[in-house]
Tab-separated table of C-alpha atoms in Angstrom:
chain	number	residue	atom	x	y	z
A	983	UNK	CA	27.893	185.110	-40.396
A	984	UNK	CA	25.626	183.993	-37.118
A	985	UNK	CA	22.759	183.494	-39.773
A	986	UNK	CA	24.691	181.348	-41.727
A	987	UNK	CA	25.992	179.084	-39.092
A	988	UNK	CA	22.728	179.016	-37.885
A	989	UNK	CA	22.002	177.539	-40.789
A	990	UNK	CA	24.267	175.144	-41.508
A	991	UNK	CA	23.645	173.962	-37.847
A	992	UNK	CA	20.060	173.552	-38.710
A	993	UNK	CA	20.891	171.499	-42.346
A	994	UNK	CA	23.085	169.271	-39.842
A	995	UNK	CA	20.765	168.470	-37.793
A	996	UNK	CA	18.046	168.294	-39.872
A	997	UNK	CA	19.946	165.613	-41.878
A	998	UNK	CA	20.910	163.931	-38.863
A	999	UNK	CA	17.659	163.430	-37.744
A	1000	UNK	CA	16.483	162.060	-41.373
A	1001	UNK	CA	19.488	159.465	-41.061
A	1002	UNK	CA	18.131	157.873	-37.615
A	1003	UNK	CA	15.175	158.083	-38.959
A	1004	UNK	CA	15.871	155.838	-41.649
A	1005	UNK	CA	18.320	153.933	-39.416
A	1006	UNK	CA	15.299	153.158	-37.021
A	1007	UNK	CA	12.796	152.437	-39.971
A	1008	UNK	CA	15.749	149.607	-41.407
A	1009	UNK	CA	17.253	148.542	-38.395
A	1010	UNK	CA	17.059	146.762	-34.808
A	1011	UNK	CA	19.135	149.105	-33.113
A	1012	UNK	CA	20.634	148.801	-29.983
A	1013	UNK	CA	23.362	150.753	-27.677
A	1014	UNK	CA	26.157	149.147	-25.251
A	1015	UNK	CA	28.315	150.888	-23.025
A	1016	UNK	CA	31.760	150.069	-22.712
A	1017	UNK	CA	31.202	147.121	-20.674
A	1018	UNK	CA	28.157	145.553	-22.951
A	1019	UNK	CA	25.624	146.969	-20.696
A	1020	UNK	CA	22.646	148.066	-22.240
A	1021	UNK	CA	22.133	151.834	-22.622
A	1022	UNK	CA	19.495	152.372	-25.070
A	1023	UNK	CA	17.335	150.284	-27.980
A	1024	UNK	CA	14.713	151.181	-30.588
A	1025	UNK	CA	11.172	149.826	-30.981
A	1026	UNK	CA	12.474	147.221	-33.953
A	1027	UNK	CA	14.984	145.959	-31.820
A	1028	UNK	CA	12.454	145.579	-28.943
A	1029	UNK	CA	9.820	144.056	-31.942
A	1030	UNK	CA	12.311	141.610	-33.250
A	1031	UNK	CA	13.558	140.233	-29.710
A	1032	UNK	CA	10.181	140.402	-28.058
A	1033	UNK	CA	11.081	142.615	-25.160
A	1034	UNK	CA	10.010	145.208	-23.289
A	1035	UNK	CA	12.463	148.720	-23.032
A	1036	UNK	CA	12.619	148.197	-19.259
A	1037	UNK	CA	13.616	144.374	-18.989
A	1038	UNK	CA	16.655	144.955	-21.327
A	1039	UNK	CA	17.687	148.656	-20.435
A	1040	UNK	CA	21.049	148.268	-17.715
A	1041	UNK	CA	21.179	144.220	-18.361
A	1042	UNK	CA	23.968	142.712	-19.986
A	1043	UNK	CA	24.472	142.219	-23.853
A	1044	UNK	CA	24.972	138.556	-23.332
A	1045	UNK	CA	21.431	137.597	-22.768
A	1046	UNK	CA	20.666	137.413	-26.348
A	1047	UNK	CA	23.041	135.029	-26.927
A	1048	UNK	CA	23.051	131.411	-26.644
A	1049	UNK	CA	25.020	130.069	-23.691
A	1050	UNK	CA	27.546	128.238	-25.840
A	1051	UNK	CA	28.405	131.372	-27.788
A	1052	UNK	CA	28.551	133.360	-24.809
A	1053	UNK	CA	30.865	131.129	-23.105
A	1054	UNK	CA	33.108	130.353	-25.714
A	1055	UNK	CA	36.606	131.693	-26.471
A	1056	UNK	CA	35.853	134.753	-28.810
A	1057	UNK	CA	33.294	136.391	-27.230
A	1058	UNK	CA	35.271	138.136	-24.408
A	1059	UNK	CA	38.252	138.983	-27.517
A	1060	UNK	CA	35.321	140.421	-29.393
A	1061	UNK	CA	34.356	142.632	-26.746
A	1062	UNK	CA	38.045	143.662	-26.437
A	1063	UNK	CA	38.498	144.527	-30.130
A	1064	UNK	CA	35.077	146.667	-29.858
A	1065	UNK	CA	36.846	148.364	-26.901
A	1066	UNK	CA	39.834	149.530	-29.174
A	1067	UNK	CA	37.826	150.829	-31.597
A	1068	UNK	CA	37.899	147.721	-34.211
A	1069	UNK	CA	34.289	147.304	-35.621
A	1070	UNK	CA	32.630	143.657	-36.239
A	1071	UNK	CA	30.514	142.346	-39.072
A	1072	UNK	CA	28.420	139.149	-37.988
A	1073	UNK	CA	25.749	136.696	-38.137
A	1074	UNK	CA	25.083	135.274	-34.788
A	1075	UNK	CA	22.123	133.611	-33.368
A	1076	UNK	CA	20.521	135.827	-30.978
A	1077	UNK	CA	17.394	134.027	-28.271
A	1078	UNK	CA	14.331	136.139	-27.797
A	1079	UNK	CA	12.473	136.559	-24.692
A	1080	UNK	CA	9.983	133.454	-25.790
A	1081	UNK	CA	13.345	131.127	-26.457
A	1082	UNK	CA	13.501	131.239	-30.064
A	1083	UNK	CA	16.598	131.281	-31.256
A	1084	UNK	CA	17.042	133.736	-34.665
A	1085	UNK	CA	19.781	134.732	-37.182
A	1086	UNK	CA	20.831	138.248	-37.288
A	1087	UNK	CA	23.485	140.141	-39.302
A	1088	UNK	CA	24.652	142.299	-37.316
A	1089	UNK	CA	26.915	145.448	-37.459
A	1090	UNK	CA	29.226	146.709	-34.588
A	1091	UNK	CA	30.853	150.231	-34.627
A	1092	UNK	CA	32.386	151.688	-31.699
A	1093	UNK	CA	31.034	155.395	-31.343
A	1094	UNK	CA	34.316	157.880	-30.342
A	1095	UNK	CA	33.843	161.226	-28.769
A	1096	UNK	CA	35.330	164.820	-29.903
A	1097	UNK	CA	39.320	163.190	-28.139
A	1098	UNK	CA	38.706	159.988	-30.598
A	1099	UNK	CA	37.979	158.075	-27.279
A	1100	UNK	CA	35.791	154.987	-27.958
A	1101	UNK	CA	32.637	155.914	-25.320
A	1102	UNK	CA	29.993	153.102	-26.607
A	1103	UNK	CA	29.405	150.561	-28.882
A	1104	UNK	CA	26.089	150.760	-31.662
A	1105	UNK	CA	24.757	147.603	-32.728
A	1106	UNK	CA	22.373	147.417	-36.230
A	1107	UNK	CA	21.127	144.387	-36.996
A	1108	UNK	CA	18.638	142.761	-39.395
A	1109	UNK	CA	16.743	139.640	-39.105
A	1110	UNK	CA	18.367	137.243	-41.691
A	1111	UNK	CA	16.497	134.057	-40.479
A	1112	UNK	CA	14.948	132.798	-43.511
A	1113	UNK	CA	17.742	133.436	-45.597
A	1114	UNK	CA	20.030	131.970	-43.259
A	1115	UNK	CA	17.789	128.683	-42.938
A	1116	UNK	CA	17.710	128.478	-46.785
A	1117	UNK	CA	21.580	128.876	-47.084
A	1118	UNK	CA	22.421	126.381	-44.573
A	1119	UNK	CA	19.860	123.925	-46.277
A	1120	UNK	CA	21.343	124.607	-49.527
A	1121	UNK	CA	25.105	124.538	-47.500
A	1122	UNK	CA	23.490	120.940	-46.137
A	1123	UNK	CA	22.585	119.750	-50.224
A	1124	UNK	CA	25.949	120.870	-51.394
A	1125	UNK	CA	27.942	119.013	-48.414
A	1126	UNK	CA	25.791	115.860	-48.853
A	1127	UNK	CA	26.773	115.955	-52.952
A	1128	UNK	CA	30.247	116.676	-52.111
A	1129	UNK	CA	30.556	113.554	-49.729
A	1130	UNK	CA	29.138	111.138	-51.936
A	1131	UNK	CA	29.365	112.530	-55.696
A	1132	UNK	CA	32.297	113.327	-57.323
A	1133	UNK	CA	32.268	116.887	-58.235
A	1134	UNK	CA	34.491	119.122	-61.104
A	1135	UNK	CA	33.906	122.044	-62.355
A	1136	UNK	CA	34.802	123.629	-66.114
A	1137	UNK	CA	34.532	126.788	-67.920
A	1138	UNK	CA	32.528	126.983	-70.837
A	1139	UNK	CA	35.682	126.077	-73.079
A	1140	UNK	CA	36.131	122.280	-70.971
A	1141	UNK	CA	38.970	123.744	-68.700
A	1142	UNK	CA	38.885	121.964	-65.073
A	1143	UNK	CA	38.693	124.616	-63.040
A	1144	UNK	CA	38.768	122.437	-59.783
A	1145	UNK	CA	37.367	118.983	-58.265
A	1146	UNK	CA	36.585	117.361	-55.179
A	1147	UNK	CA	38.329	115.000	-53.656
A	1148	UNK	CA	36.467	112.430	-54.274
A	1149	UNK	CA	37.256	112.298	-58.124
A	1150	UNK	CA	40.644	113.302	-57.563
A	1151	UNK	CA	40.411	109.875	-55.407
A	1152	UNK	CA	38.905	107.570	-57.839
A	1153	UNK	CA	41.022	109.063	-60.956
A	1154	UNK	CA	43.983	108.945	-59.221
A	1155	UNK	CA	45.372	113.032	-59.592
A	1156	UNK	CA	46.109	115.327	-57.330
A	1157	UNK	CA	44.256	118.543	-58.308
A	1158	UNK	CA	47.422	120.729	-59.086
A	1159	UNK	CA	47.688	117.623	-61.707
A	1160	UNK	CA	44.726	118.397	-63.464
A	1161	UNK	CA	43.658	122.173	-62.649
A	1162	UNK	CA	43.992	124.219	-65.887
A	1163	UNK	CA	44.085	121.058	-68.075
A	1164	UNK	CA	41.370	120.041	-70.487
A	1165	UNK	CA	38.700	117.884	-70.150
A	1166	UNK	CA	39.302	115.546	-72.848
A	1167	UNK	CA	42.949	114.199	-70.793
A	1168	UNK	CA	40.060	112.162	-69.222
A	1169	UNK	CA	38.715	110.436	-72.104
A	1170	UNK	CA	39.756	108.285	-74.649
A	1171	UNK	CA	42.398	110.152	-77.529
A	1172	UNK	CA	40.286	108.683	-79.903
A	1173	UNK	CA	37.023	109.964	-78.236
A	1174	UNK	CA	38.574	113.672	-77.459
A	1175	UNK	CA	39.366	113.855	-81.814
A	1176	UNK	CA	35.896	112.970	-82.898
A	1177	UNK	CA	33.227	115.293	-83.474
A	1178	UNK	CA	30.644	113.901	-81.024
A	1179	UNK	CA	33.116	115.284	-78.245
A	1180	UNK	CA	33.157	118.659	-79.945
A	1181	UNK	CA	29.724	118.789	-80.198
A	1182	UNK	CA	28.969	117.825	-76.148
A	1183	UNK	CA	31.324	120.828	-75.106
A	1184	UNK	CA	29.667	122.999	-78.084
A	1185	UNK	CA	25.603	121.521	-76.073
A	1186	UNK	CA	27.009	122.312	-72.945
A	1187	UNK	CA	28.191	125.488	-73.619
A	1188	UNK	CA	25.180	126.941	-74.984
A	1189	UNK	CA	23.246	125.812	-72.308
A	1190	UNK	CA	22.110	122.264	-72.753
A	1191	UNK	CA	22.242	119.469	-69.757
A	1192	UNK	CA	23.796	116.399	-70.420
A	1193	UNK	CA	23.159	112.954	-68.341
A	1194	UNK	CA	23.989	109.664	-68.913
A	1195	UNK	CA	26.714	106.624	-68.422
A	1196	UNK	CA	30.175	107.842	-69.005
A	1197	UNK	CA	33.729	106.064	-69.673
A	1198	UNK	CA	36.485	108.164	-68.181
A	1199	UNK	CA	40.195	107.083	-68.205
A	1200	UNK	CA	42.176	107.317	-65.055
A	1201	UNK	CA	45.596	108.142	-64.243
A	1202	UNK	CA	46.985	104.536	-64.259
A	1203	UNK	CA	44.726	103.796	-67.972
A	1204	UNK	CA	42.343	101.732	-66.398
A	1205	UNK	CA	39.042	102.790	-67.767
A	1206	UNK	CA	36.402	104.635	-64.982
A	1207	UNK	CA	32.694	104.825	-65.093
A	1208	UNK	CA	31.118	107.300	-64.257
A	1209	UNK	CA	26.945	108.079	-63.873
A	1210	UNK	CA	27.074	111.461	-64.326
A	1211	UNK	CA	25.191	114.796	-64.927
A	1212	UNK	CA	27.256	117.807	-66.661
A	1213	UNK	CA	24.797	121.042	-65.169
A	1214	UNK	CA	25.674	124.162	-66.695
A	1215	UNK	CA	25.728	127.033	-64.573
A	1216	UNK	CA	24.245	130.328	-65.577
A	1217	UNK	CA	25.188	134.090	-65.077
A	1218	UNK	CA	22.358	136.671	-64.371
A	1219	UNK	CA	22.261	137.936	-67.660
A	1220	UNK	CA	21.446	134.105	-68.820
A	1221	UNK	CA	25.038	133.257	-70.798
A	1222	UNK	CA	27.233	130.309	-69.283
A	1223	UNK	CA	29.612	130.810	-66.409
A	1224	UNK	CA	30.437	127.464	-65.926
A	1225	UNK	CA	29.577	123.431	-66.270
A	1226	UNK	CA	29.618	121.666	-63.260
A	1227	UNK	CA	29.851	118.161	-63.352
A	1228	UNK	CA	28.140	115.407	-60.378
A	1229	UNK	CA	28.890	111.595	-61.068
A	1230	UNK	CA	28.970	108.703	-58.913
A	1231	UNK	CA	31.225	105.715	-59.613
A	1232	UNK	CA	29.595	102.781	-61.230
A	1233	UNK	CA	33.190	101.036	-62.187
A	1234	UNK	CA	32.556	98.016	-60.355
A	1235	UNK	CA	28.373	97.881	-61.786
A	1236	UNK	CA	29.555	97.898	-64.988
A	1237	UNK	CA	32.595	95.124	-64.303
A	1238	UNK	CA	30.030	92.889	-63.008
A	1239	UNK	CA	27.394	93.365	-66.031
A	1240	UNK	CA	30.517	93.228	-68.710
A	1241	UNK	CA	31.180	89.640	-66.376
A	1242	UNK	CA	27.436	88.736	-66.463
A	1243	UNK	CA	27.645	89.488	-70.737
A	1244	UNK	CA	30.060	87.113	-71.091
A	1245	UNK	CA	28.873	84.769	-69.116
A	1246	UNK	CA	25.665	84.669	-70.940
A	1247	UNK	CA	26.920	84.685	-74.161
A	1248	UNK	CA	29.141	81.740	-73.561
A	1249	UNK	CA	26.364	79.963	-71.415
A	1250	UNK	CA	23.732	80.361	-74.582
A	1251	UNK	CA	24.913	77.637	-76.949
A	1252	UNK	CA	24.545	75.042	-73.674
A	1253	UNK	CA	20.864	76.570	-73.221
A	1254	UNK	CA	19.859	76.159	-76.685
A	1255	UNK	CA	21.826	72.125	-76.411
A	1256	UNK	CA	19.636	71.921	-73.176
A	1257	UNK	CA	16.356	72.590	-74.593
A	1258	UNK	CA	16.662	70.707	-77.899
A	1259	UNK	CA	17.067	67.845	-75.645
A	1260	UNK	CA	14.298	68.729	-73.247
A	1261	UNK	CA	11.677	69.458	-76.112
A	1262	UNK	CA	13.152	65.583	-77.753
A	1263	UNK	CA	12.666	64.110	-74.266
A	1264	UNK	CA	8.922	65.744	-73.790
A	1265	UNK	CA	8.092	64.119	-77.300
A	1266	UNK	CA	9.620	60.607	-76.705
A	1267	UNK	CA	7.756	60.038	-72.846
A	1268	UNK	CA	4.463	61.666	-74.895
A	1269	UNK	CA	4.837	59.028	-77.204
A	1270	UNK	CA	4.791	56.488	-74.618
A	1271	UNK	CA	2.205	57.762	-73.090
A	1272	UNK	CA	0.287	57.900	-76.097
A	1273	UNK	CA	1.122	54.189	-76.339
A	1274	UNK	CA	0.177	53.266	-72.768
A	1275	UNK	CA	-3.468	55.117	-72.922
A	1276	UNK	CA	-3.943	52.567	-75.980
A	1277	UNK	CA	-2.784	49.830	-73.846
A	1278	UNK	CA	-5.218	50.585	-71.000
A	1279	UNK	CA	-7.777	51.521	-73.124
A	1280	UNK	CA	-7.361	47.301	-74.502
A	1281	UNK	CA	-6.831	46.178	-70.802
A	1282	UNK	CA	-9.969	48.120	-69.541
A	1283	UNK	CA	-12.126	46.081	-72.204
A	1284	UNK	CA	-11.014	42.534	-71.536
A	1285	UNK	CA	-11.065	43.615	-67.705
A	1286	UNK	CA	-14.543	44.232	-68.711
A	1287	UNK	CA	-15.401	40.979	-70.163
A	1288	UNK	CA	-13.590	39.173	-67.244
A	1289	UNK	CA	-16.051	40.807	-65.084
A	1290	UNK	CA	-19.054	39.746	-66.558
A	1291	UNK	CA	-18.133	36.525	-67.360
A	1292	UNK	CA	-16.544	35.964	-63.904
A	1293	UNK	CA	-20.374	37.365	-62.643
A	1294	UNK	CA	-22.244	34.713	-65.121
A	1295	UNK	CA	-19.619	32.211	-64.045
A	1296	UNK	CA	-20.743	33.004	-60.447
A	1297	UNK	CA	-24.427	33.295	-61.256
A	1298	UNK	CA	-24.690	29.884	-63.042
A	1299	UNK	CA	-22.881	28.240	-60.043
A	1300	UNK	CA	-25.176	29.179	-57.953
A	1301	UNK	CA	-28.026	28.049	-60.182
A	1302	UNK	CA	-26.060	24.720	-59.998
A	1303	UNK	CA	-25.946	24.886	-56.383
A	1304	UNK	CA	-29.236	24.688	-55.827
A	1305	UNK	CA	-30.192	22.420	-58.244
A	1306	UNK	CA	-27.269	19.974	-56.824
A	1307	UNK	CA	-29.275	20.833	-53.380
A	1308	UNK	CA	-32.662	20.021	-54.492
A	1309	UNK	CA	-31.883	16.999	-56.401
A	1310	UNK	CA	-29.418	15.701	-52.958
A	1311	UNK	CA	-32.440	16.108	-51.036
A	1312	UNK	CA	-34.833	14.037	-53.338
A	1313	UNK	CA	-32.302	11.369	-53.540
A	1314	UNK	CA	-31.907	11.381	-49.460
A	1315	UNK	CA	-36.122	11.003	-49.631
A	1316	UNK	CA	-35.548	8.046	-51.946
A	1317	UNK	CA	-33.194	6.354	-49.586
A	1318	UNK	CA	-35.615	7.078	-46.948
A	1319	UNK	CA	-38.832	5.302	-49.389
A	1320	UNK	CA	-36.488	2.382	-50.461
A	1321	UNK	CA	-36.163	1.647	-46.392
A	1322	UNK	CA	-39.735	1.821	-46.160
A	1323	UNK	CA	-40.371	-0.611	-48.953
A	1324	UNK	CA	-37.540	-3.184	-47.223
A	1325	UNK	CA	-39.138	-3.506	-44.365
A	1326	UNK	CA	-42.794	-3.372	-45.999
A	1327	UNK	CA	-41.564	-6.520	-48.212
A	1328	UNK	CA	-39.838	-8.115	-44.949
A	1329	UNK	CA	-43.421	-8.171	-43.830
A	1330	UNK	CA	-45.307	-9.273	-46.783
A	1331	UNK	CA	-42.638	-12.410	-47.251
A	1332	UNK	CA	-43.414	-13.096	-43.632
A	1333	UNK	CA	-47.072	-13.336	-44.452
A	1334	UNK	CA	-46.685	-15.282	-47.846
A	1335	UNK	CA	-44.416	-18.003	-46.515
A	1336	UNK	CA	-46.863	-20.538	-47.627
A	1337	UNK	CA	-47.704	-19.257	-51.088
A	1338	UNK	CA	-44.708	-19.791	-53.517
A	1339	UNK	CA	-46.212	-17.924	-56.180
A	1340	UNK	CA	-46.605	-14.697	-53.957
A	1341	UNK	CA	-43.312	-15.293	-52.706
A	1342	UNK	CA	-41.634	-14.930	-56.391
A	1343	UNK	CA	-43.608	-11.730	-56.842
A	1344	UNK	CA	-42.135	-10.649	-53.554
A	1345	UNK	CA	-38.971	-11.248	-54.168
A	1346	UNK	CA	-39.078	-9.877	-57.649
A	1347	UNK	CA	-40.226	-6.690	-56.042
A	1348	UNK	CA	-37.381	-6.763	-53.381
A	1349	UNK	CA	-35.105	-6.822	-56.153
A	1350	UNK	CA	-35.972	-4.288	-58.090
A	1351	UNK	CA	-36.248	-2.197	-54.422
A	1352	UNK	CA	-32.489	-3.645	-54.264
A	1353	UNK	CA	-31.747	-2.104	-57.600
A	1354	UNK	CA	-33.565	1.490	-57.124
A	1355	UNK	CA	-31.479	1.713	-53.576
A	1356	UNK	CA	-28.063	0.455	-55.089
A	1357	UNK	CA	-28.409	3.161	-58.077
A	1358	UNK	CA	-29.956	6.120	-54.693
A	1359	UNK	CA	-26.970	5.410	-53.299
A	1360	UNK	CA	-24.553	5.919	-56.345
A	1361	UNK	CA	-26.479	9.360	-57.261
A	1362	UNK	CA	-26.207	9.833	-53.551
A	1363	UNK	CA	-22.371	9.400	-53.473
A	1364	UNK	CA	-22.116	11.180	-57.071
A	1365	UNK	CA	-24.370	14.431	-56.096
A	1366	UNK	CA	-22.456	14.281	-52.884
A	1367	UNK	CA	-19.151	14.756	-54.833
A	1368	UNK	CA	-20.973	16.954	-57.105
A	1369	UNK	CA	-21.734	19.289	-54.811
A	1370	UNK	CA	-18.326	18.980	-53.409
A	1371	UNK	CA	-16.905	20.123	-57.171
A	1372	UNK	CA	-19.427	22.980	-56.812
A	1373	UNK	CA	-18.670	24.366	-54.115
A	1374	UNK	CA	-15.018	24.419	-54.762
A	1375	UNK	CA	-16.040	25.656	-58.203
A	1376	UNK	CA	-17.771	28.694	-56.757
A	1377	UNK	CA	-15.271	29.256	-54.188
A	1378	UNK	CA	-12.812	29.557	-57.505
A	1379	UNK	CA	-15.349	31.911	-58.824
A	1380	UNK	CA	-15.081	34.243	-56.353
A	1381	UNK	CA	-11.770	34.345	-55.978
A	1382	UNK	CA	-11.263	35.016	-59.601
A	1383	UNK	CA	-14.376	37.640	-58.952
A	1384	UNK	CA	-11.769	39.130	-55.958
A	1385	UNK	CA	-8.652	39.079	-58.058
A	1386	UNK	CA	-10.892	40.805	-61.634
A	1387	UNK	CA	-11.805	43.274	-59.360
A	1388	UNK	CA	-8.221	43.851	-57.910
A	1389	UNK	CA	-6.962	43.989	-61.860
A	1390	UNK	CA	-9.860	46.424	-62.716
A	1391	UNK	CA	-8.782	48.988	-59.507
A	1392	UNK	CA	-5.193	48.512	-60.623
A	1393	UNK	CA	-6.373	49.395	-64.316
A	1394	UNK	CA	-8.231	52.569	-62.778
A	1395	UNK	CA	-5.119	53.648	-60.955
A	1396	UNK	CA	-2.965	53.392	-63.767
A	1397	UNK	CA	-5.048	55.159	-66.026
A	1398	UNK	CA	-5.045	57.770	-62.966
A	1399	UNK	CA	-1.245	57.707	-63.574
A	1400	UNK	CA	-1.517	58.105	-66.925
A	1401	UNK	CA	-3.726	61.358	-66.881
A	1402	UNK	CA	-1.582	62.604	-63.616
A	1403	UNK	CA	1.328	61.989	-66.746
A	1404	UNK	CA	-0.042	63.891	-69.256
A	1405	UNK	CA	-0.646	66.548	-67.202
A	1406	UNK	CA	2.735	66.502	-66.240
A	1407	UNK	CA	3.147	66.541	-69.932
A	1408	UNK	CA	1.666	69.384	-70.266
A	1409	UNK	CA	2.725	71.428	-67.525
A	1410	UNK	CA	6.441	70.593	-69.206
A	1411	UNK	CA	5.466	71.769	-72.265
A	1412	UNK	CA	4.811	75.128	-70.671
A	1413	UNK	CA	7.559	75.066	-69.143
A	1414	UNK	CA	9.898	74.764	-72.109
A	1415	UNK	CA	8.064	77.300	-73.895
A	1416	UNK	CA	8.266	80.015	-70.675
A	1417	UNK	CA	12.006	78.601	-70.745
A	1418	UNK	CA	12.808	79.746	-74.792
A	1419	UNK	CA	10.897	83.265	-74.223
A	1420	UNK	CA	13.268	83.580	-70.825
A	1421	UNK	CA	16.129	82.758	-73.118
A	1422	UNK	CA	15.136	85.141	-75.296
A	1423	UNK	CA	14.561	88.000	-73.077
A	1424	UNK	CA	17.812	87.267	-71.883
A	1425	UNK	CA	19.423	87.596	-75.195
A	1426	UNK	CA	17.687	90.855	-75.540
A	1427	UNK	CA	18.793	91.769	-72.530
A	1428	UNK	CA	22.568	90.488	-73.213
A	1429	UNK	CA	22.610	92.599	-76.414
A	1430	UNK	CA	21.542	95.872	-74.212
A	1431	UNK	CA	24.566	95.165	-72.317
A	1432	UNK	CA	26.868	95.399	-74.786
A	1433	UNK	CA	26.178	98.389	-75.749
C-alpha cells in the first residue's frame, strides 16, 4: 500500500514536472503575489522583455505596462477581480527594458491553496506582435473601406445578410428593412426576371468576381449608381461562404455624363451647320485670294515697266541737260564774239570815214554782226527757257521715279499680305479638318456614353 502511493506520488510528480516543462518551453511565465509584486519569472519571460531575474524580482507588475494603461480606470478593477479568484484573458502592450513596446496575449489565473484561498497570481503569455500588427493593419483597410465604400454582404443564394451604413444611407433603408431580403429588391423587376441576373448570382456563387458600373434602385425609385466589386468570400475547404459587395457612389458622375450626352447630341446638328459654313467661307476668301495674286502678279509687271521707263525718262533728261548746258554756253561765247566784232567794226568805220566804198562793206558787215547777235540772243532767251522746261522736266522725273518706287514697295507689301493670307489659308484649312476629326471623336465618344 506504501509502495503504491509511492508510486502514484512519483507518476504525479513526474507529470508535473513534464507540464512546466512544456509550460516554460511555450510560455513567458511570470509569478505575482497578491499585491502584483513580482515573485518569480522564467528565462522566456526574461528573453522576451529583455531583463535580467534580479531587476524584475520584488518590483511591481506595472512596469511593463505603458503609463496610460497603468493609470487608467481598469487596471486597479483588474487587479481586484484577480484577487477574488476571477481569471483574465488579454492582449496588452507590455514595454521592455530597451522601450519597445510589444503585444502579448496573455493569460491570468489566480493560484488557490489546499483552503481554496487565492495566494498568487500566474501570468503566461506569448508574444503576438506580428500578428497583432497585421490584424490592426488589416482592422485599419477594413475601417478605411467601411468609411468610404458602401459595403453588403450576401450568402451564396443573394440574401443580404447585412450592410454598412453607408449604403443603407445612399439607398435610403434602414437595415432591419432589407436584412433577410433578396438582392434583386435593388434592381430593376425587369432586370431581377431575366436570365443575365440569374446567371451573375449563379458566377458569383461558384466563385467568379464580378466588377463593373452598376444601376441600383433606391427606396424612393430613383435609380443609384453604383462602381462596384461583388468579392466572393471563400471557406477553408475552397466552397463559397459568402459575396461581399464594395461600391462607391457614382450617381451624380453618371447625371452629369447622361447631361453632357444630351447636350452633345443636341449641340451636333449646329457643329455640322458651323463647319459647312466655315469650309464655304475658307473657299470663297481662297478664291479671292486666288484673284488678288493674279492682280499683283499684272500690277508687279506694269510697276516694272514704269520703272524703267521712269529710269530712261530720267536718263535722257539728263542727256538733255547737258546738251541744253553745252549749247547755253556756246551761245553765251557767241554773244561774247559778236561784242568783239561791234567794237572791231566801230574801229574800222572810224578809220574808213573817207572811203565810201569801204564804208558800205563795213556796214554790210555790221549788219550781218547785227543779225548773228539778234538771232544769239533769241537762242539765248530760248535755251534759257529750255533749260528752264528741263529742269522742271527732270524734277517731274524724279518725282514720278519717288512715287514708282513708293507703288512698287506698296506692291511688295501687298503681295507680303497676300502670302501672310494664304498661309492663314492654310493654317484654317487645318483647322477645320482637326475640327471634323474632334467632332468625330466626340461622336464616338457620345455613343460610349449611352451605353
Amino acid at each position: 500500500m506504501n509502495s503504491l502511493s509511492a508510486s502514484i506520488r512519483h507518476e504525479d510528480h513526474d507529470l508535473s514536472s513534464i507540464m512546466l516543462d512544456a509550460v516554460n518551453a511555450s510560455f513567458a511565465a511570470a509569478e505575482f503575489d497578491l499585491t502584483g509584486a513580482v515573485v518569480r519569472v522564467n528565462d522566456r519571460f526574461l528573453s522576451m522583455t529583455g531583463y535580467d531575474e534580479d531587476e524584475v524580482i520584488g518590483n511591481h507588475h506595472s512596469m511593463f505596462l505603458p503609463e496610460e494603461l497603468v493609470n487608467g480606470p481598469d487596471y486597479d478593477l483588474c487587479w481586484a477581480d484577480l484577487r477574488a479568484g476571477k481569471g483574465k484573458r488579454v492582449v496588452l502592450p507590455c514595454v521592455t527594458k530597451q522601450g519597445e513596446r510589444i503585444w502579448v496575449e496573455e493569460t491570468y489565473s489566480p493560484i488557490r491553496d489546499c483552503r481554496g484561498d487565492v495566494t498568487g497570481i500566474v501570468r503566461l503569455g506569448v508574444d503576438v506582435t506580428e500578428r497583432h500588427d497585421k490584424l490592426s493593419d488589416l482592422q485599419g483597410k477594413v475601417d478605411a473601406i467601411e468609411h468610404s465604400h458602401a459595403v453588403v454582404e450576401f450568402d451564396v443564394k443573394g440574401n443580404i445578410l447585412t450592410a454598412n451604413h453607408h449604403f443603407l444611407s445612399v439607398m435610403g433603408y434602414d437595415l432591419s428593412e432589407i436584412a433577410g431580403q433578396h438582392h434583386s429588391m435593388l434592381v430593376d423587376p425587369d432586370y431581377a426576371q431575366s436570365a443575365d441576373y440569374r446567371a451573375f448570382w449563379r458566377s458569383l456563387a461558384k466563385g467568379k468576381y464580378s466588377a463593373r458600373q452598376f444601376k441600383r434602385i433606391g427606396k424612393d425609385g430613383e435609380e443609384v449608381w453604383f462602381e462596384a466589386t461583388y468579392n466572393p468570400v471563400f471557406n477553408p475547404d475552397g466552397s463559397v461562404k459568402k459575396i461581399v459587395k464594395f461600391a462607391v457612389d457614382i450617381t451624380g458622375e453618371v447625371a452629369s455624363l447622361t447631361d453632357l450626352k444630351t447636350t452633345l447630341d443636341t449641340s451636333f446638328v449646329d457643329v455640322d451647320r458651323s463647319l459647312c459654313k466655315f469650309d464655304q467661307n475658307y473657299e470663297n476668301v481662297a478664291k479671292v485670294c486666288h484673284q488678288a495674286k493674279g492682280h499683283l502678279e499684272a500690277s508687279g509687271m506694269v510697276a516694272g515697266r514704269m520703272v524703267a521707263s521712269v529710269g530712261e525718262s530720267a536718263q535722257r533728261m539728263t542727256e538733255l541737260r547737258s546738251v541744253a548746258d553745252n549749247v547755253f554756253d556756246l551761245v553765251i561765247e557767241g554773244d561774247v564774239a559778236a561784242v568783239a566784232l561791234e567794237n572791231a567794226i566801230d574801229a574800222l568805220r572810224d578809220q574808213a570815214a573817207n572811203t565810201p566804198a569801204l564804208g558800205r562793206l563795213i556796214d554790210n558787215v555790221d549788219d550781218c554782226i547785227s543779225e548773228n547777235v539778234r538771232i544769239l540772243t533769241a537762242l539765248r532767251l530760248d535755251m534759257k527757257a529750255m533749260l528752264e522746261r528741263v529742269a522742271v522736266v527732270s524734277l517731274a522725273v524724279d518725282k514720278q521715279g519717288e512715287i514708282t518706287g513708293q507703288i512698287t514697295s506698296e506692291m511688295q507689301g501687298i503681295e507680303t499680305s497676300i502670302a501672310a493670307s494664304q498661309d492663314l489659308l492654310s493654317g484654317m484649312q487645318k483647322v477645320s479638318e482637326e475640327m471634323a476629326l474632334a467632332i468625330g471623336q466626340t461622336r464616338e465618344a457620345s455613343v460610349v456614353l449611352a451605353r
